[in-house]
Coordinates of C-alpha atoms in Angstrom, one line a residue:
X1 CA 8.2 49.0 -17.6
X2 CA 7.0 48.0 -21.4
X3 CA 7.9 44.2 -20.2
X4 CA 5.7 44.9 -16.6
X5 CA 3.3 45.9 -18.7
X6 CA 2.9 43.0 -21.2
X7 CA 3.4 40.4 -18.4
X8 CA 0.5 42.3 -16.7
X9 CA -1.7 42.7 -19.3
X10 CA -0.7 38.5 -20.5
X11 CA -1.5 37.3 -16.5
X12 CA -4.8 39.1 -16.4
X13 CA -6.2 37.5 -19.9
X14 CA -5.6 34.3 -17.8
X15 CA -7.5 34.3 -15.0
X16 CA -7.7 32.9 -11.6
X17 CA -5.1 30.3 -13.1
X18 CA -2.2 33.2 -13.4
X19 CA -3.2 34.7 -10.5
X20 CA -2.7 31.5 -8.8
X21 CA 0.6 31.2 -9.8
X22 CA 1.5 34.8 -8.7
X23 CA 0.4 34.5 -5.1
X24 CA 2.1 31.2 -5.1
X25 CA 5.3 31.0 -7.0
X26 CA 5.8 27.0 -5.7
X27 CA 2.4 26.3 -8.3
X28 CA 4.6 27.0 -11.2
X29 CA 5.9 23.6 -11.3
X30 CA 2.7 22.4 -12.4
X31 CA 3.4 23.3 -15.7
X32 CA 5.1 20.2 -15.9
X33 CA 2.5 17.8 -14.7
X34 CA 0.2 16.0 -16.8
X35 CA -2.5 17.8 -18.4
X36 CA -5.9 16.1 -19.1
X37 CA -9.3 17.3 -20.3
X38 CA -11.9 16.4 -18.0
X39 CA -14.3 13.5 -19.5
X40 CA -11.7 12.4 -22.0
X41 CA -9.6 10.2 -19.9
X42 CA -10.3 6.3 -19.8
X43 CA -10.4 5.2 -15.9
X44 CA -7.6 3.2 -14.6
X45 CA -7.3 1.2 -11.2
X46 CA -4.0 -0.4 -10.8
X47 CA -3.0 -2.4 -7.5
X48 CA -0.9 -4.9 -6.0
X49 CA -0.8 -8.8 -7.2
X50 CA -3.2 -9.5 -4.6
X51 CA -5.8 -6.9 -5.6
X52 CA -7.2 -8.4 -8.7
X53 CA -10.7 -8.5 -7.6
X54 CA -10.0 -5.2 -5.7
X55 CA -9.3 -3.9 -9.0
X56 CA -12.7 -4.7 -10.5
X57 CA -14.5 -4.2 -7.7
X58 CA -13.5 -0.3 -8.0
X59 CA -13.9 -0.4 -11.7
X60 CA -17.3 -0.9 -11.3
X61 CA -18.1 1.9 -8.6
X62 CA -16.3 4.2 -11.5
X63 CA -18.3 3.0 -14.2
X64 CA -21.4 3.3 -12.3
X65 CA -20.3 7.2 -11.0
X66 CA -19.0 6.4 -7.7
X67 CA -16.0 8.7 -6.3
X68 CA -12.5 7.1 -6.6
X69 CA -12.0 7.3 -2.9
X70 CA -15.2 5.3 -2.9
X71 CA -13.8 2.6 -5.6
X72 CA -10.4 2.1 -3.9
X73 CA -11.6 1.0 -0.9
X74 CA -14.9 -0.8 -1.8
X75 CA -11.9 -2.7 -3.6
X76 CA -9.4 -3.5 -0.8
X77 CA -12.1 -4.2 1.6
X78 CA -12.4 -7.4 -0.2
X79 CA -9.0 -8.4 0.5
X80 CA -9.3 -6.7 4.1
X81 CA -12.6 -8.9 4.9
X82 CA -10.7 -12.2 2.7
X83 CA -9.8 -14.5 6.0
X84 CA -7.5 -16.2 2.8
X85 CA -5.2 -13.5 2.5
X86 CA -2.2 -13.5 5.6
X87 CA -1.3 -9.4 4.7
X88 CA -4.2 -7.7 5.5
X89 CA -7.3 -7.5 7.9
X90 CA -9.3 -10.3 8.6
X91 CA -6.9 -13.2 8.9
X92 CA -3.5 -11.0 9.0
X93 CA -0.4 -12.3 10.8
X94 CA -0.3 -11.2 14.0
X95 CA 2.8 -9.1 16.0
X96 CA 5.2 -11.3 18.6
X97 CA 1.8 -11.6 20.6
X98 CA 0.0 -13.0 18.8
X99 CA -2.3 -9.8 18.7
X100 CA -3.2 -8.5 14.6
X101 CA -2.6 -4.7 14.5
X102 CA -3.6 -3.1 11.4
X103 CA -2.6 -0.1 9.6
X104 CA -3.7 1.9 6.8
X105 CA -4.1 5.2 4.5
X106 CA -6.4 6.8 2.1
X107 CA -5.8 9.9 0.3
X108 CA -9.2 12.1 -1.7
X109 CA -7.3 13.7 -4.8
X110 CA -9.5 16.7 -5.7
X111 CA -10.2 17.2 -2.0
X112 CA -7.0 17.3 -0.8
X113 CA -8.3 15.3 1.6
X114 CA -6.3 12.3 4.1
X115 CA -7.1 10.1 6.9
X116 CA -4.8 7.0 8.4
X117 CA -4.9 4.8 11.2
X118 CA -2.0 3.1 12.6
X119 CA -2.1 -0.4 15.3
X120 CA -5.3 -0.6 15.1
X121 CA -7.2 -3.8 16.8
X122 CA -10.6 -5.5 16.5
X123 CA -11.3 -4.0 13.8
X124 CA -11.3 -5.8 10.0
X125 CA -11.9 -2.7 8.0
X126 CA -9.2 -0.5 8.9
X127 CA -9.6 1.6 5.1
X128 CA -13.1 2.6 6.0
X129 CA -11.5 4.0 9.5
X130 CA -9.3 5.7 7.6
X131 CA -11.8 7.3 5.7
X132 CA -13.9 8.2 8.6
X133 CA -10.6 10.4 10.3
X134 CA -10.4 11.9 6.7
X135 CA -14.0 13.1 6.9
X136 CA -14.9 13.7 10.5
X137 CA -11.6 14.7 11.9
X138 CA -9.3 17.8 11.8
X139 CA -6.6 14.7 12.1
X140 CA -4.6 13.0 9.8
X141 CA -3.3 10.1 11.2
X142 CA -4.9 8.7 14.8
X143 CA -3.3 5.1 16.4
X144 CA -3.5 2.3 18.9
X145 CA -6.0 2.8 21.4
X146 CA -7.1 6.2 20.3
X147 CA -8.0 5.0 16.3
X148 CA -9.8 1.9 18.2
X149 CA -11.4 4.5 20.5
X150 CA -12.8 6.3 17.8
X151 CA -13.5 3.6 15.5
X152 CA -16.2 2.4 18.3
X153 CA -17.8 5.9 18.8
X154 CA -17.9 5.8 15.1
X155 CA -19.9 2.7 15.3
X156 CA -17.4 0.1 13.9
X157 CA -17.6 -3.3 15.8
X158 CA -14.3 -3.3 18.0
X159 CA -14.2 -6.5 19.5
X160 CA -13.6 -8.6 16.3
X161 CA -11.4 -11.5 16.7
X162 CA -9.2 -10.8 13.5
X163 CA -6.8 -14.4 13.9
X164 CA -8.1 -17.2 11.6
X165 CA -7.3 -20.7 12.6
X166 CA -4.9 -20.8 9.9
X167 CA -2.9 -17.2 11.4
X168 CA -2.9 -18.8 14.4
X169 CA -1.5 -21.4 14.0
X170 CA 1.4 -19.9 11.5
X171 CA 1.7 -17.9 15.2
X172 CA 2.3 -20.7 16.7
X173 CA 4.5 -22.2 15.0
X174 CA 7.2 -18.8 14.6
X175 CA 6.7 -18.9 18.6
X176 CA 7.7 -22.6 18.4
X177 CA 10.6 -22.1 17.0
X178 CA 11.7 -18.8 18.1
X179 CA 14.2 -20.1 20.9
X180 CA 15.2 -23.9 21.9
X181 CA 15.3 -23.2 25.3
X182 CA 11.7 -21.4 26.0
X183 CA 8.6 -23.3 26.8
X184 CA 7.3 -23.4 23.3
X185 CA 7.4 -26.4 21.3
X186 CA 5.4 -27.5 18.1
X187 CA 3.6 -30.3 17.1
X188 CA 6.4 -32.1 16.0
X189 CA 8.2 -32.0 19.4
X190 CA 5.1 -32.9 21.2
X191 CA 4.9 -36.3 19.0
X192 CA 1.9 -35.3 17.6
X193 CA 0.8 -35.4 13.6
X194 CA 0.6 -32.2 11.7
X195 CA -2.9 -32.0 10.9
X196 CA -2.8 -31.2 7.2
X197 CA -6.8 -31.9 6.1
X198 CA -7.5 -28.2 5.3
X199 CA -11.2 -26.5 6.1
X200 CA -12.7 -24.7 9.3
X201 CA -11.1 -25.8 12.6
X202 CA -8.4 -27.6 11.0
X203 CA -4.5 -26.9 10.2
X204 CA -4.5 -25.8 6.7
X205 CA -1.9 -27.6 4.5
X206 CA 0.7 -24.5 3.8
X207 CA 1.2 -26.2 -0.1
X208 CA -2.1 -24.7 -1.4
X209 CA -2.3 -22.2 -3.6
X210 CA -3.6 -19.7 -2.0
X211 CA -0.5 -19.2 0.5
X212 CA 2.2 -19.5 -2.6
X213 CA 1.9 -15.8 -2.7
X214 CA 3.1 -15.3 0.9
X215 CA 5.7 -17.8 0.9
X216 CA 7.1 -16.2 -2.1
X217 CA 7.2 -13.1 0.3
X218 CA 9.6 -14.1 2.4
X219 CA 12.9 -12.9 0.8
X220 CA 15.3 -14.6 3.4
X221 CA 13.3 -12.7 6.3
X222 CA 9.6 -12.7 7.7
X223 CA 6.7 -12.6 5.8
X224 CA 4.9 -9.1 5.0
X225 CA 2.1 -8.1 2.8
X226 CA -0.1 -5.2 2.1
X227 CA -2.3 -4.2 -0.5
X228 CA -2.4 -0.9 -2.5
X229 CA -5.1 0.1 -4.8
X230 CA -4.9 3.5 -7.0
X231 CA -7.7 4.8 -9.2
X232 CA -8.2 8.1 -11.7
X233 CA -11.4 8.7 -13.2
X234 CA -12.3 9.8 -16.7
X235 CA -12.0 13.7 -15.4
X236 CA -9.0 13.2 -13.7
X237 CA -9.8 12.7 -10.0
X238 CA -7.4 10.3 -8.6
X239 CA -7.9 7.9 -4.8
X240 CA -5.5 6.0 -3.0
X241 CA -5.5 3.7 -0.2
X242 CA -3.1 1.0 1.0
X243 CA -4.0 -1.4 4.3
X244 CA -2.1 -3.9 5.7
X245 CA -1.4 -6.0 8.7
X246 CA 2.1 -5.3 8.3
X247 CA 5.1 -7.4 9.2
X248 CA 4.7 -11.0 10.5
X249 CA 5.8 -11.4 14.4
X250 CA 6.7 -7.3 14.6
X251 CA 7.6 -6.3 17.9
X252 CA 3.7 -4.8 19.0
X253 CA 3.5 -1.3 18.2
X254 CA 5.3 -1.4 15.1
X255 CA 4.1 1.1 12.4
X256 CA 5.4 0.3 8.5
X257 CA 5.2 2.8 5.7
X258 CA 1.6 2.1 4.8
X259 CA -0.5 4.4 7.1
X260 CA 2.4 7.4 6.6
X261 CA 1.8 9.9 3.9
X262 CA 4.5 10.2 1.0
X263 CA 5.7 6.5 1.8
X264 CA 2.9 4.0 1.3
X265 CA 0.9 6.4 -0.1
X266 CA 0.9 9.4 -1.7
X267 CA -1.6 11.2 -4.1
X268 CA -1.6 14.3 -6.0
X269 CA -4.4 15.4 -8.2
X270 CA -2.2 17.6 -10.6
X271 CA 0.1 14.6 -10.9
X272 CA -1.0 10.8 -10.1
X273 CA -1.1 8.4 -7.5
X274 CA 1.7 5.9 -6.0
X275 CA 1.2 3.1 -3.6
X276 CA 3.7 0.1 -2.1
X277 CA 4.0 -3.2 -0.9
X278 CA 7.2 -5.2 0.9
X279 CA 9.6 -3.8 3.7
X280 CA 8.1 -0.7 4.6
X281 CA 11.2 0.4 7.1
X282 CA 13.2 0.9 3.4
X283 CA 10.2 3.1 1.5
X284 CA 10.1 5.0 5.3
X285 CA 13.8 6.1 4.7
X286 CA 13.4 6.9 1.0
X287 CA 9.8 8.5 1.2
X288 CA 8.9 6.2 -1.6
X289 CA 5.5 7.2 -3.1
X290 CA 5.9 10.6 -2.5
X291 CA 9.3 10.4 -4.9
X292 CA 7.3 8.6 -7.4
X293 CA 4.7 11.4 -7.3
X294 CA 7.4 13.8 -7.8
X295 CA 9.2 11.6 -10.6
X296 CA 6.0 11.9 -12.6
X297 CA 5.8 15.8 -12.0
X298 CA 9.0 15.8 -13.6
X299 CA 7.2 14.0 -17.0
X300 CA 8.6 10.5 -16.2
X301 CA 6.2 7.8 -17.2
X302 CA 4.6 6.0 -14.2
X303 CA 7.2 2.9 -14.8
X304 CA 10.1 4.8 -15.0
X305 CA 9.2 6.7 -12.1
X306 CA 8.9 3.7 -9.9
X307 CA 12.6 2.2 -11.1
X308 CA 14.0 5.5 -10.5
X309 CA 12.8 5.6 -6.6
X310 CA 13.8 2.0 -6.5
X311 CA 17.3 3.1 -7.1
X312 CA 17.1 5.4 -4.3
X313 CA 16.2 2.3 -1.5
X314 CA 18.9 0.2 -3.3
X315 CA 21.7 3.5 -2.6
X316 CA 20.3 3.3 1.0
X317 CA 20.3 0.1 2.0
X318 CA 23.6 -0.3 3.5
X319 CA 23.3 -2.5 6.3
X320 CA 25.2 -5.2 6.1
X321 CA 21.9 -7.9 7.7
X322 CA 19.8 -6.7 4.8
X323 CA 22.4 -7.4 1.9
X324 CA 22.9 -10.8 -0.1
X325 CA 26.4 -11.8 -1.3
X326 CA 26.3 -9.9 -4.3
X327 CA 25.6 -6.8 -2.2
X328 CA 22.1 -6.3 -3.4
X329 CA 18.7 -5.7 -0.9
X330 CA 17.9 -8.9 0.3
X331 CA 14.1 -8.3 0.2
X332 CA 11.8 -6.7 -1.9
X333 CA 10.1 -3.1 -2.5
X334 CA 6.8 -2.3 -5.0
X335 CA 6.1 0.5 -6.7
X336 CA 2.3 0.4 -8.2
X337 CA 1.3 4.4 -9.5
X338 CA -0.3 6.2 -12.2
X339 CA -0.6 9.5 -13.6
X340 CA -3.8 12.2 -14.2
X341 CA -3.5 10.7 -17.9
X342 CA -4.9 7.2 -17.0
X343 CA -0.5 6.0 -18.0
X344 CA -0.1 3.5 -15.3
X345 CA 3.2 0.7 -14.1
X346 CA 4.7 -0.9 -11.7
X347 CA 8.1 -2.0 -10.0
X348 CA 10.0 -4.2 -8.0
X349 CA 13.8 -4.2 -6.8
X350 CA 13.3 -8.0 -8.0
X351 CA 11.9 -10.2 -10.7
X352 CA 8.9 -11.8 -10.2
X353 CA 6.5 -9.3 -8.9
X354 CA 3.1 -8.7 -10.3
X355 CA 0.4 -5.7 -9.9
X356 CA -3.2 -5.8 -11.1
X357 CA -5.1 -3.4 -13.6
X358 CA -8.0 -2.9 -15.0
X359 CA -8.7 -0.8 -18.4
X360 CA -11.5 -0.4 -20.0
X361 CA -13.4 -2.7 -17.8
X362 CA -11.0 -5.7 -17.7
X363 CA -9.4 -6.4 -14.9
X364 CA -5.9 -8.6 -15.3
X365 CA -2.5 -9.2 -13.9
X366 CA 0.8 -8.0 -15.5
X367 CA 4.5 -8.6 -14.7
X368 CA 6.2 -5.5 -12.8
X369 CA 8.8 -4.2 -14.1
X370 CA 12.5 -4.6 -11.9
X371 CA 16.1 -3.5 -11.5
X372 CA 17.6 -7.1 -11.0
X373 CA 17.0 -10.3 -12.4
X374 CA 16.4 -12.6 -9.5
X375 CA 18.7 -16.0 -9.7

């Protein structure tokens, strides 16, 4: 009774806090989250390679007192509207039909709040529809014709061509080359010259610079992209949203792990923020982010905590299609998170990988860290 007694008299000097914690037992693992003082934190966004100006971009919105959620997708929806950029929105390599279904997820830190959107058409934003079915819906995720459905009652233009001449014609030449005894044949076949001159309404020349990123994406498969952008403000509010047009050629209807919560996203306010990039089937079997998220719970540094999940989709990955000789994944996961401190990293199964920051209002890229050194 004497130890009742001082526990009682110890919870109710707390507050709502210890209350908390007795009408839900689960809250006591927070004790080992990070723990931040609100309006002494230095903001961080961190995102994949191909987020750089992303990254600013939602710097800036911070800076000037914007909501993270705000930040993190005034940041992809550069990328998203970039017709340059093959892994996302405008410009995105279409499914076997040619067609360019989007997916995407955002997730509101101190609101708890989500919204997603899976095979989503016609539309170039699909972060902003995401937001919308956070805000306006009692929904989480909504998809195909549905998400388009209430993208145009929403007032997003529906009917937007999303294939550049340059996706189309990488489209083209997969269907090409698919079988040798359909119908298809490419340029080559039909005796005609690549056109290689670059610019609107011509065949762009697949050495430039700006596709070296997607070729590198390949890993032995088909090419996929995404991007991923994570912020936390200077009190602690953390936003996350990943968008992508997913993998190259995918049979239509195919949903990756970027519009499901827990594997390309996942945020916790009392914790951080994770995000990924690269074959999405493998972070859908481990429930990559969310593992991440939980790794940093347990006081693992943002880094570690992606290497550790890593490990996970490297124990998993057993068929024998998706394993090189040496019995490794023969393609590539990304791990980009931070923590309610403003600690932030990255990861990759293998060398090479990047992931873009900015601190302190300078936006760069830094090498990932990774299990195994690629040859």
């Amino acid at each position: 009774m004497s130890s009742r007694r001082n526990f009682l008299r110890t919870t109710a000097g707390a507050g709502l806090g210890a209350a908390t914690l007795g009408r839900f037992p689960f809250a006591r693992e927070l004790a080992a989250a990070p723990i931040s003082r609100a309006g002494a934190l230095r903001p961080v966004v961190i995102a994949s390679a191909n987020g750089l100006q992303a990254v600013e971009r939602a710097m800036q919105t911070i800076q000037a007192g914007g909501d993270t959620i705000e930040a993190v997708v005034q940041g992809v929806n550069i990328v998203e509207l970039d017709p340059q950029d093959n892994s996302v929105g405008y410009g995105g390599l279409p499914n076997e039909d040619g067609v360019v279904q989007l997916d995407a997820s955002v997730m509101h830190g101190p609101t708890r709040g989500a919204g997603a959107v899976a095979s989503l058409e016609g539309v170039k934003t699909p972060s902003r529809v995401a937001v919308a079915v956070m805000r306006y819906t009692d929904h989480v995720l909504l998809v195909g014709a549905g998400a388009r459905e209430f993208a145009r009652k929403l007032g997003f233009n529906v009917n937007e061509d999303l294939l550049t001449e340059d996706s189309r014609r990488r489209w083209l030449e997969w269907r090409a080359s698919l079988s040798p005894d359909d119908d298809w044949i490419s340029p080559e076949e039909a005796g005609a010259p690549p056109l290689r001159t670059g610019g609107r309404g011509a065949m762009a020349d697949p050495r430039r610079d700006g596709e070296r990123a997607l070729l590198d994406s390949y890993d032995g498969l088909r090419p996929w992209g995404t991007i991923n952008c994570n912020a936390v403000d200077r009190n602690g509010n953390i936003s996350g949203v990943t968008t992508t047009s997913g993998l190259a050629w995918k049979i239509p209807g195919r949903v990756g792990d970027s519009p499901i919560l827990g594997a390309g996203l996942y945020v916790d306010n009392d914790v951080g923020a994770c995000g990924s990039t690269g074959r999405g089937e493998a972070v859908l079997k481990t429930v990559g982010s969310h593992t991440v998220v939980e790794n940093m719970r347990r006081r693992m540094s943002p880094t570690d905590a992606c290497l550790e999940a890593l490990h996970r989709v490297v124990r998993w990955t057993v068929e024998k299609r998706l394993l090189g000789p040496d019995g490794r994944p023969n393609f590539n996961v990304n791990f980009y998170a931070l923590n309610k401190n403003g600690d932030y990293g990255a990861a990759a199964i293998w060398s090479g990988s990047r992931f873009a920051v900015s601190v302190d209002g300078r936006a760069q890229l830094r090498d990932s860290a990774y299990l195994f050194q690629r040859a």
